[in-house]
Amino acid sequence: MPPEAPLLYEDVATHVASLIERGALRAGDRLPSVRRFARERDVSVATVLAAYRQLENRELIETRPKSGHFVRARAQLAPALRRPKPIAPAPAKVTVSDGVATLVASMRDSSVVPLGAAHLHPELYPIRAINRLLAGIVRDTATAGAAYEVSPGLLTLRRQLARRSLMWGMSLGEDDFVITSGAMEAMHLALRVTLRPGDSVAVSSPTYFGILHLIEDMGLRAVEIPSHPDRGMDIDALQLALRRTKIRGVVAIPNFDNPSGALMPYESRVRLAGLLERHDIPLIEDDIYGDLAWDNSRPSPIKALDRAGRVLLCGSTSKTIAAGYRVGWIVPGRYAERVERLKFSQSVATSTLEQMAIAEYLSSGAYDRHLRTLRSKLATQVRAFREAIAASFPAGTSVSNPSGGFLLWVELPSSIDALQLQAEAGRRGIAIAPGPIFAAGNRYKSCIRINCGFPWSPAISNAVRTLGELATRLAKNGGSHG
Ligand SMILES: Cc1ncc(COP(=O)(O)O)c(C=O)c1O
């Protein structure tokens, strides 16, 4: 076990960094003296000193001799996103699969600068620890992996998840979980047991293209609900859409939405839970980024407000532990039996060894330590991306301002065609995710999503600058490219 002190000072540093990020502390503001801070927070002077040192290394604060610690002036940040435009609440056919295929192709090429798909640098995952656990399992139990771990999945893993649910503001039991092959399978199962081909489902606009891809594959229709850059799905618009058209279910990512990074406020969650009840429809809740709040808080899923089992909560280890292990879960509520049966008929079971390794990792206590470090690194990375975008993208660019996760949504001047930018960036070995794959209708033509899951480096810095130059050129030539 590493000593306690590093955890505590990282906590303090993350707290101060988030105050700076949100503008509660501004450039030139003086931080409390080390002694006062220690007294007020009930931590040791050494802890505060270590936290201030880390903030200095991150270039967030500076020490002025004999005066104390001050928030540093930084490059001007790109303005936050504009309010969403209204969208007529009508069911729409979805066709994103060609665009998604282009993005997936870029994932196969390891020489590409990976600003497209949402994934982390391998070194940000606790992958060595997990792989060691896996090797130990295979060494100690020669027959491990021989048997199917049929639905609902490995008991020890479900038990660990049930324990963790206390931190999510719930108290789920091991029998509430079904283990899946990632959140994607969980979402697929959830849509299959709640909706039929031709049904309409409400989704945020913009939303994660994987959700739209599932909707397209299953012959569903999407009713796009505008998403506010900070607050996520517009609940007034959802209420109106529910009144105007027959909607059979809702899909939402309330915690650090993909692509906007929005964190839905509590009041909206309560209203959304009320609407589900009134219209007697399910919510498919994707909570894959819930563990990645930079200030170490852990926002509860909407599932925590669900008394009648209408919410199907989907989660995964892909953004925090290991994407390649393909371990996720669903808490299917009242649909449990159908989900278990469908899981069996689709894939029989999720791989046993990976479930065993993740269960051991969660029970070791190392996950929470890993999360603290990861969150702090992601906050730093995303900040570096925002500053670089502000410095090199054309005037009129706006950028999301998330407080968790590792994605940025960028609105470019309207003369820029994101698909053309994607093609030109691709020729220079840079992947990005273009706006049109995040919507059913032909929207977000001048938006892109940027993956900030890789540590800031000369290669990343050059790639962002190149993107900025390409975007500036396209903005100048606006219109001539169609
Ligand atoms: C919002 C969201 N849901 C689901 C997934 C897919 O997760 P998994 O790898 O667990 O299948 C992703 C991956 O990018 C995602 O961003």
XYZ file of C-alpha atoms and ligand atoms in Angstrom:
498
model
C 0.000 0.000 0.000
C 1.420 3.411 -0.859
C 1.402 5.898 2.051
C -1.727 7.985 2.695
C -0.099 11.404 2.166
C 0.051 11.325 -1.667
C -3.683 10.657 -1.828
C -4.485 13.567 0.412
C -2.259 16.116 -1.320
C -3.619 15.062 -4.705
C -7.095 15.638 -3.340
C -6.178 19.120 -2.172
C -4.459 19.918 -5.489
C -7.422 18.654 -7.514
C -9.811 20.732 -5.424
C -7.801 23.942 -5.968
C -7.300 23.129 -9.683
C -11.055 22.727 -10.150
C -11.670 26.116 -8.447
C -9.241 27.665 -10.933
C -10.768 25.813 -13.887
C -14.262 27.001 -12.972
C -13.142 30.577 -12.500
C -13.836 30.671 -8.738
C -10.132 31.483 -8.388
C -8.820 33.845 -11.066
C -5.416 34.849 -12.402
C -3.649 36.974 -9.776
C -5.772 35.732 -6.849
C -3.792 34.874 -3.776
C -4.216 31.403 -2.312
C -4.571 31.010 1.462
C -1.227 30.688 3.263
C -0.057 27.119 3.704
C -0.697 27.223 7.453
C -4.144 28.726 7.149
C -5.157 26.255 4.452
C -3.875 23.364 6.594
C -5.821 24.614 9.611
C -9.056 25.208 7.709
C -8.971 21.893 5.852
C -7.720 19.926 8.827
C -4.723 18.534 6.944
C -0.996 18.744 7.631
C 1.210 21.626 6.460
C 3.275 19.059 4.521
C 0.148 17.983 2.604
C -0.683 21.554 1.571
C 2.933 22.232 0.607
C 2.976 19.107 -1.560
C -0.336 20.125 -3.162
C 0.921 23.649 -3.906
C 4.109 22.159 -5.368
C 2.063 19.954 -7.673
C -0.045 22.950 -8.752
C 3.161 24.859 -9.461
C 4.445 21.966 -11.591
C 1.161 22.039 -13.474
C 1.782 25.769 -14.030
C -1.517 26.663 -12.406
C -0.027 28.703 -9.562
C 3.247 30.495 -8.869
C 5.191 31.370 -5.729
C 6.151 35.001 -5.244
C 8.978 35.358 -2.717
C 7.736 36.752 0.613
C 4.211 37.204 -0.786
C 2.759 33.704 -1.053
C 1.099 31.599 -3.736
C -0.881 33.134 -6.620
C -3.017 31.825 -9.493
C -1.034 32.170 -12.726
C -2.268 34.023 -15.781
C -2.718 31.561 -18.615
C -3.263 31.644 -22.315
C -6.775 32.857 -23.029
C -9.185 29.956 -23.084
C -11.447 29.428 -26.050
C -14.976 30.675 -25.322
C -17.433 28.091 -24.060
C -20.094 26.697 -26.376
C -23.191 28.568 -27.418
C -26.681 27.560 -26.316
C -28.209 24.736 -28.372
C -30.560 25.467 -31.258
C -34.118 24.119 -30.981
C -34.870 20.947 -32.969
C -38.373 20.025 -34.156
C -39.354 16.903 -32.181
C -39.815 14.431 -35.042
C -38.647 10.810 -35.382
C -35.732 10.567 -37.817
C -33.973 7.746 -39.613
C -30.336 7.418 -38.579
C -27.433 6.864 -41.006
C -24.100 7.206 -39.290
C -22.493 3.828 -40.035
C -20.318 5.004 -42.976
C -18.918 7.891 -40.945
C -18.316 5.623 -37.957
C -16.491 3.098 -40.201
C -14.037 5.844 -41.270
C -13.318 6.632 -37.618
C -12.886 2.959 -36.731
C -10.417 2.559 -39.631
C -8.262 5.300 -38.069
C -8.193 3.273 -34.807
C -6.440 0.419 -36.612
C -3.502 2.585 -37.646
C -1.101 2.995 -34.719
C 0.899 5.703 -36.522
C -2.068 8.113 -36.456
C -2.251 10.836 -33.759
C -5.356 9.545 -31.936
C -7.606 12.576 -31.431
C -10.595 10.702 -32.908
C -11.917 7.738 -30.903
C -12.485 8.208 -27.152
C -9.720 6.200 -25.535
C -6.811 6.615 -23.159
C -3.085 6.221 -23.655
C -2.146 2.665 -22.539
C 0.013 4.053 -19.714
C -3.009 5.798 -18.172
C -4.701 2.467 -17.537
C -3.513 0.314 -14.604
C -2.816 -2.268 -17.267
C 0.385 -3.713 -15.828
C -1.335 -4.430 -12.497
C -4.314 -6.020 -14.246
C -2.151 -8.120 -16.539
C -0.129 -9.328 -13.525
C -3.355 -10.345 -11.786
C -4.443 -12.201 -14.909
C -1.073 -13.993 -15.110
C -1.372 -14.944 -11.415
C -4.866 -16.346 -11.940
C -3.683 -18.502 -14.832
C -0.584 -19.640 -12.894
C -2.488 -20.550 -9.707
C -5.517 -22.197 -11.274
C -4.494 -24.305 -14.231
C -8.094 -24.756 -15.380
C -9.162 -21.119 -14.981
C -11.149 -20.027 -18.003
C -12.315 -23.517 -18.929
C -15.947 -22.999 -17.981
C -18.633 -20.605 -19.261
C -19.411 -17.874 -16.749
C -23.006 -17.746 -17.864
C -25.317 -14.809 -17.333
C -25.499 -12.893 -14.985
C -21.699 -13.302 -14.874
C -18.937 -13.808 -12.306
C -20.277 -13.525 -8.767
C -17.089 -12.028 -7.280
C -17.149 -9.265 -9.903
C -20.835 -8.541 -9.328
C -20.121 -8.384 -5.592
C -17.378 -5.803 -6.116
C -19.658 -3.714 -8.333
C -22.433 -3.913 -5.732
C -19.955 -2.571 -3.127
C -18.947 0.254 -5.421
C -22.582 1.218 -5.965
C -22.536 2.762 -2.477
C -20.164 5.380 -3.897
C -22.651 5.981 -6.715
C -25.306 6.927 -4.149
C -27.113 3.577 -4.370
C -27.055 0.290 -2.614
C -27.337 -2.311 -5.333
C -26.986 -6.019 -4.662
C -24.872 -8.540 -6.553
C -28.045 -9.913 -8.157
C -28.866 -6.520 -9.663
C -25.963 -6.767 -12.139
C -25.509 -8.638 -15.404
C -21.924 -8.651 -16.714
C -21.559 -7.728 -20.388
C -18.834 -7.335 -23.003
C -18.385 -3.604 -22.476
C -21.006 -0.866 -22.216
C -21.762 -1.283 -25.901
C -23.219 -4.750 -25.362
C -25.064 -3.439 -22.302
C -26.659 -0.666 -24.395
C -27.520 -3.112 -27.141
C -29.242 -5.463 -24.688
C -31.059 -2.529 -23.100
C -32.400 -1.270 -26.439
C -33.371 -4.772 -27.561
C -35.422 -5.601 -24.459
C -37.221 -2.268 -24.329
C -37.873 -1.325 -27.980
C -38.986 -2.851 -31.276
C -37.912 -1.971 -34.835
C -39.740 1.183 -35.949
C -40.059 2.536 -32.383
C -38.882 6.075 -31.612
C -36.301 6.735 -28.933
C -35.293 10.146 -27.547
C -31.561 10.922 -27.611
C -29.503 14.006 -26.808
C -28.288 15.988 -29.775
C -25.359 15.749 -30.246
C -24.845 12.260 -28.836
C -22.305 9.434 -28.882
C -22.227 7.908 -32.370
C -22.180 4.365 -30.925
C -25.712 4.922 -29.641
C -26.826 6.229 -33.040
C -25.135 3.287 -34.725
C -27.168 0.869 -32.569
C -30.351 2.796 -33.362
C -29.564 2.572 -37.088
C -28.755 -1.163 -36.924
C -31.930 -1.955 -35.004
C -34.222 -0.014 -37.356
C -35.288 2.421 -34.618
C -36.015 6.132 -35.126
C -34.268 8.875 -33.173
C -36.061 11.891 -31.737
C -33.259 14.376 -31.167
C -33.474 16.489 -28.022
C -31.125 19.510 -27.875
C -28.309 19.136 -25.367
C -27.054 22.142 -23.422
C -23.229 22.362 -23.362
C -23.097 22.398 -19.542
C -26.371 20.815 -18.452
C -26.935 18.071 -21.020
C -30.341 17.044 -22.337
C -32.865 19.917 -22.364
C -35.662 18.545 -20.197
C -38.199 21.167 -21.357
C -37.607 20.043 -24.941
C -37.918 16.388 -23.902
C -41.205 17.132 -22.153
C -42.525 18.820 -25.288
C -41.358 15.957 -27.523
C -43.056 13.413 -25.251
C -46.290 15.348 -25.644
C -45.969 15.709 -29.427
C -44.754 12.290 -30.572
C -44.922 8.677 -29.427
C -41.565 8.060 -27.757
C -40.958 4.564 -26.371
C -37.719 5.177 -24.502
C -34.951 7.660 -23.691
C -31.167 7.242 -23.938
C -28.989 9.610 -21.909
C -25.410 10.071 -20.681
C -25.985 12.322 -17.640
C -22.428 12.087 -16.241
C -19.837 13.761 -18.501
C -21.754 13.299 -21.692
C -20.090 12.160 -24.898
C -19.409 14.412 -26.821
C -20.293 17.576 -24.829
C -18.865 16.562 -21.425
C -22.022 18.034 -19.798
C -22.975 17.049 -16.254
C -26.754 17.032 -15.880
C -27.845 19.029 -12.794
C -29.739 17.242 -10.051
C -32.942 19.161 -10.743
C -32.984 17.950 -14.372
C -32.415 14.379 -13.218
C -35.394 14.561 -10.899
C -37.545 15.996 -13.715
C -36.349 13.317 -16.147
C -37.120 10.551 -13.619
C -40.601 12.091 -13.169
C -41.211 12.111 -16.947
C -40.251 8.437 -17.231
C -42.766 7.623 -14.552
C -45.550 9.747 -16.031
C -45.102 8.318 -19.542
C -44.186 4.845 -18.295
C -41.118 4.556 -20.520
C -37.601 3.237 -19.830
C -34.353 5.184 -19.605
C -31.212 3.605 -20.979
C -28.549 5.336 -18.930
C -24.924 5.241 -20.096
C -22.684 5.949 -17.089
C -19.343 5.066 -18.640
C -17.656 8.354 -17.590
C -19.234 8.558 -14.095
C -15.987 7.693 -12.273
C -14.060 10.476 -14.013
C -15.128 13.653 -12.145
C -11.939 15.691 -11.860
C -12.829 17.019 -8.410
C -13.084 13.445 -7.082
C -16.807 13.728 -6.467
C -18.814 10.823 -7.869
C -22.090 12.000 -9.414
C -24.912 9.511 -8.910
C -26.601 8.000 -11.922
C -30.293 8.747 -12.499
C -30.790 5.086 -11.577
C -30.404 6.262 -7.954
C -33.811 7.998 -8.337
C -35.495 4.993 -9.952
C -37.995 3.292 -7.686
C -39.885 1.280 -10.300
C -36.976 -0.363 -12.159
C -37.504 1.690 -15.333
C -33.845 2.683 -15.657
C -31.358 0.317 -17.292
C -27.954 1.463 -16.058
C -25.002 0.614 -18.321
C -21.351 0.841 -17.249
C -17.914 -0.364 -18.221
C -14.243 -0.587 -17.333
C -13.213 0.691 -20.789
C -12.523 4.312 -19.806
C -10.842 3.605 -16.495
C -9.245 0.138 -16.253
C -8.738 -1.590 -19.624
C -10.693 -1.112 -22.862
C -9.362 -4.336 -24.366
C -10.654 -6.529 -21.534
C -14.189 -5.810 -22.723
C -15.810 -5.957 -19.280
C -18.966 -3.942 -18.677
C -22.301 -4.376 -16.949
C -25.950 -3.563 -16.949
C -28.310 -3.050 -14.022
C -31.506 -3.874 -15.912
C -34.122 -3.254 -13.208
C -37.500 -4.684 -14.171
C -36.061 -6.057 -17.435
C -33.579 -8.370 -15.657
C -34.916 -11.704 -16.793
C -35.155 -10.667 -20.445
C -31.674 -9.157 -20.389
C -30.168 -12.338 -18.907
C -31.847 -14.503 -21.526
C -30.882 -12.234 -24.383
C -27.288 -12.048 -23.168
C -27.177 -15.851 -23.274
C -28.694 -16.071 -26.723
C -26.378 -13.337 -28.104
C -22.995 -14.348 -26.714
C -23.554 -17.047 -24.023
C -21.152 -15.344 -21.609
C -18.438 -12.694 -21.215
C -14.868 -14.101 -21.096
C -14.191 -15.567 -17.653
C -10.520 -14.678 -17.152
C -11.008 -10.973 -17.772
C -13.889 -10.880 -15.289
C -11.696 -12.636 -12.703
C -8.815 -10.199 -13.157
C -11.071 -7.124 -12.902
C -12.792 -8.558 -9.791
C -9.408 -9.084 -8.102
C -8.281 -5.620 -9.080
C -11.407 -4.005 -7.613
C -11.101 -6.000 -4.391
C -7.437 -4.974 -3.956
C -8.397 -1.355 -3.198
C -6.003 -0.116 -5.887
C -8.807 1.221 -8.101
C -9.596 4.273 -5.984
C -5.923 5.235 -5.808
C -5.674 4.820 -9.567
C -8.789 6.948 -10.115
C -7.398 9.868 -8.130
C -4.257 9.959 -10.221
C -6.133 9.428 -13.474
C -8.653 12.209 -12.792
C -5.927 14.680 -11.976
C -3.988 13.765 -15.133
C -7.087 14.042 -17.312
C -7.920 17.473 -15.891
C -4.404 18.637 -16.774
C -4.529 17.108 -20.251
C -7.906 18.570 -21.168
C -6.783 21.987 -19.948
C -3.683 21.798 -22.163
C -5.848 20.906 -25.182
C -8.249 23.797 -24.509
C -5.421 26.275 -24.255
C -3.785 24.987 -27.441
C -7.105 25.176 -29.312
C -7.565 28.744 -28.101
C -4.106 29.598 -29.358
C -4.237 28.022 -32.817
C -7.837 27.652 -34.033
C -9.572 30.331 -36.105
C -11.527 33.189 -34.502
C -15.124 32.197 -33.851
C -14.199 28.732 -32.474
C -15.956 27.689 -29.248
C -15.028 24.755 -27.032
C -16.862 22.782 -24.356
C -15.757 23.221 -20.752
C -16.251 19.867 -19.016
C -15.511 19.029 -15.383
C -14.829 15.342 -15.988
C -13.983 12.769 -18.650
C -11.509 13.464 -21.442
C -13.434 14.743 -24.459
C -13.801 18.200 -25.990
C -16.544 19.285 -28.390
C -15.376 22.056 -30.687
C -17.683 24.346 -32.704
C -15.760 25.813 -35.628
C -16.839 28.802 -37.739
C -19.790 27.726 -39.895
C -17.818 28.037 -43.163
C -15.707 25.008 -42.153
C -16.793 21.552 -43.271
C -15.799 19.087 -40.500
C -15.716 16.138 -42.929
C -13.269 17.999 -45.128
C -11.184 18.896 -42.074
C -11.230 15.215 -41.063
C -10.032 14.159 -44.546
C -7.236 16.748 -44.639
C -6.151 15.935 -41.078
C -6.206 12.215 -41.971
C -3.763 12.879 -44.833
C -1.428 14.410 -42.244
C -1.763 11.416 -39.908
C -4.218 12.987 -37.449
C -7.588 11.419 -36.530
C -10.559 13.491 -35.351
C -14.255 12.665 -34.913
C -16.409 14.837 -37.238
C -19.649 16.400 -35.949
C -22.110 14.783 -38.408
C -21.679 11.300 -36.866
C -23.065 12.651 -33.572
C -26.542 13.352 -34.953
C -29.410 11.743 -36.820
C -30.279 14.813 -38.878
C -27.578 16.441 -40.953
C -26.290 18.596 -38.076
C -22.964 19.679 -36.588
C -21.325 20.044 -40.020
C -18.806 22.475 -38.531
C -18.139 20.652 -35.245
C -15.520 18.128 -34.232
C -14.889 16.048 -31.116
C -11.340 15.826 -29.821
C -10.041 12.954 -27.692
C -7.794 14.312 -24.912
C -7.013 10.839 -23.528
C -3.333 11.060 -24.459
C -0.798 12.990 -22.346
C 0.328 16.322 -23.739
C 3.491 15.773 -25.825
C 5.306 17.428 -28.728
C 3.461 15.124 -31.171
C 0.051 16.028 -29.736
C 0.940 19.703 -29.568
C 2.013 19.671 -33.247
C -1.159 17.828 -34.230
C -3.411 20.395 -32.514
C -1.464 23.231 -34.136
C -1.760 21.547 -37.556
C -5.508 21.120 -37.030
C -5.745 24.806 -36.175
C -3.841 25.760 -39.338
C -6.020 23.512 -41.504
C -9.191 24.913 -39.928
C -7.963 28.485 -40.412
C -7.258 27.786 -44.098
C -10.682 26.176 -44.573
C -12.357 29.116 -42.825
C -10.639 31.551 -45.231
C -11.631 29.481 -48.257
C -15.135 29.081 -46.767
C -17.840 28.052 -49.208
C -15.533 27.120 -52.090
C -15.287 23.556 -50.760
C -18.986 23.014 -50.267
C -20.677 7.140 -24.058
C -20.049 5.826 -24.424
N -20.754 4.703 -24.267
C -20.251 3.506 -24.589
C -18.976 3.380 -25.115
C -18.458 2.015 -25.470
O -17.949 1.415 -24.312
P -17.342 -0.055 -24.221
O -15.931 0.028 -24.704
O -17.410 -0.379 -22.770
O -18.182 -0.956 -25.034
C -18.206 4.533 -25.297
C -16.864 4.459 -25.896
O -16.362 5.409 -26.444
C -18.762 5.781 -24.936
O -18.065 6.921 -25.066
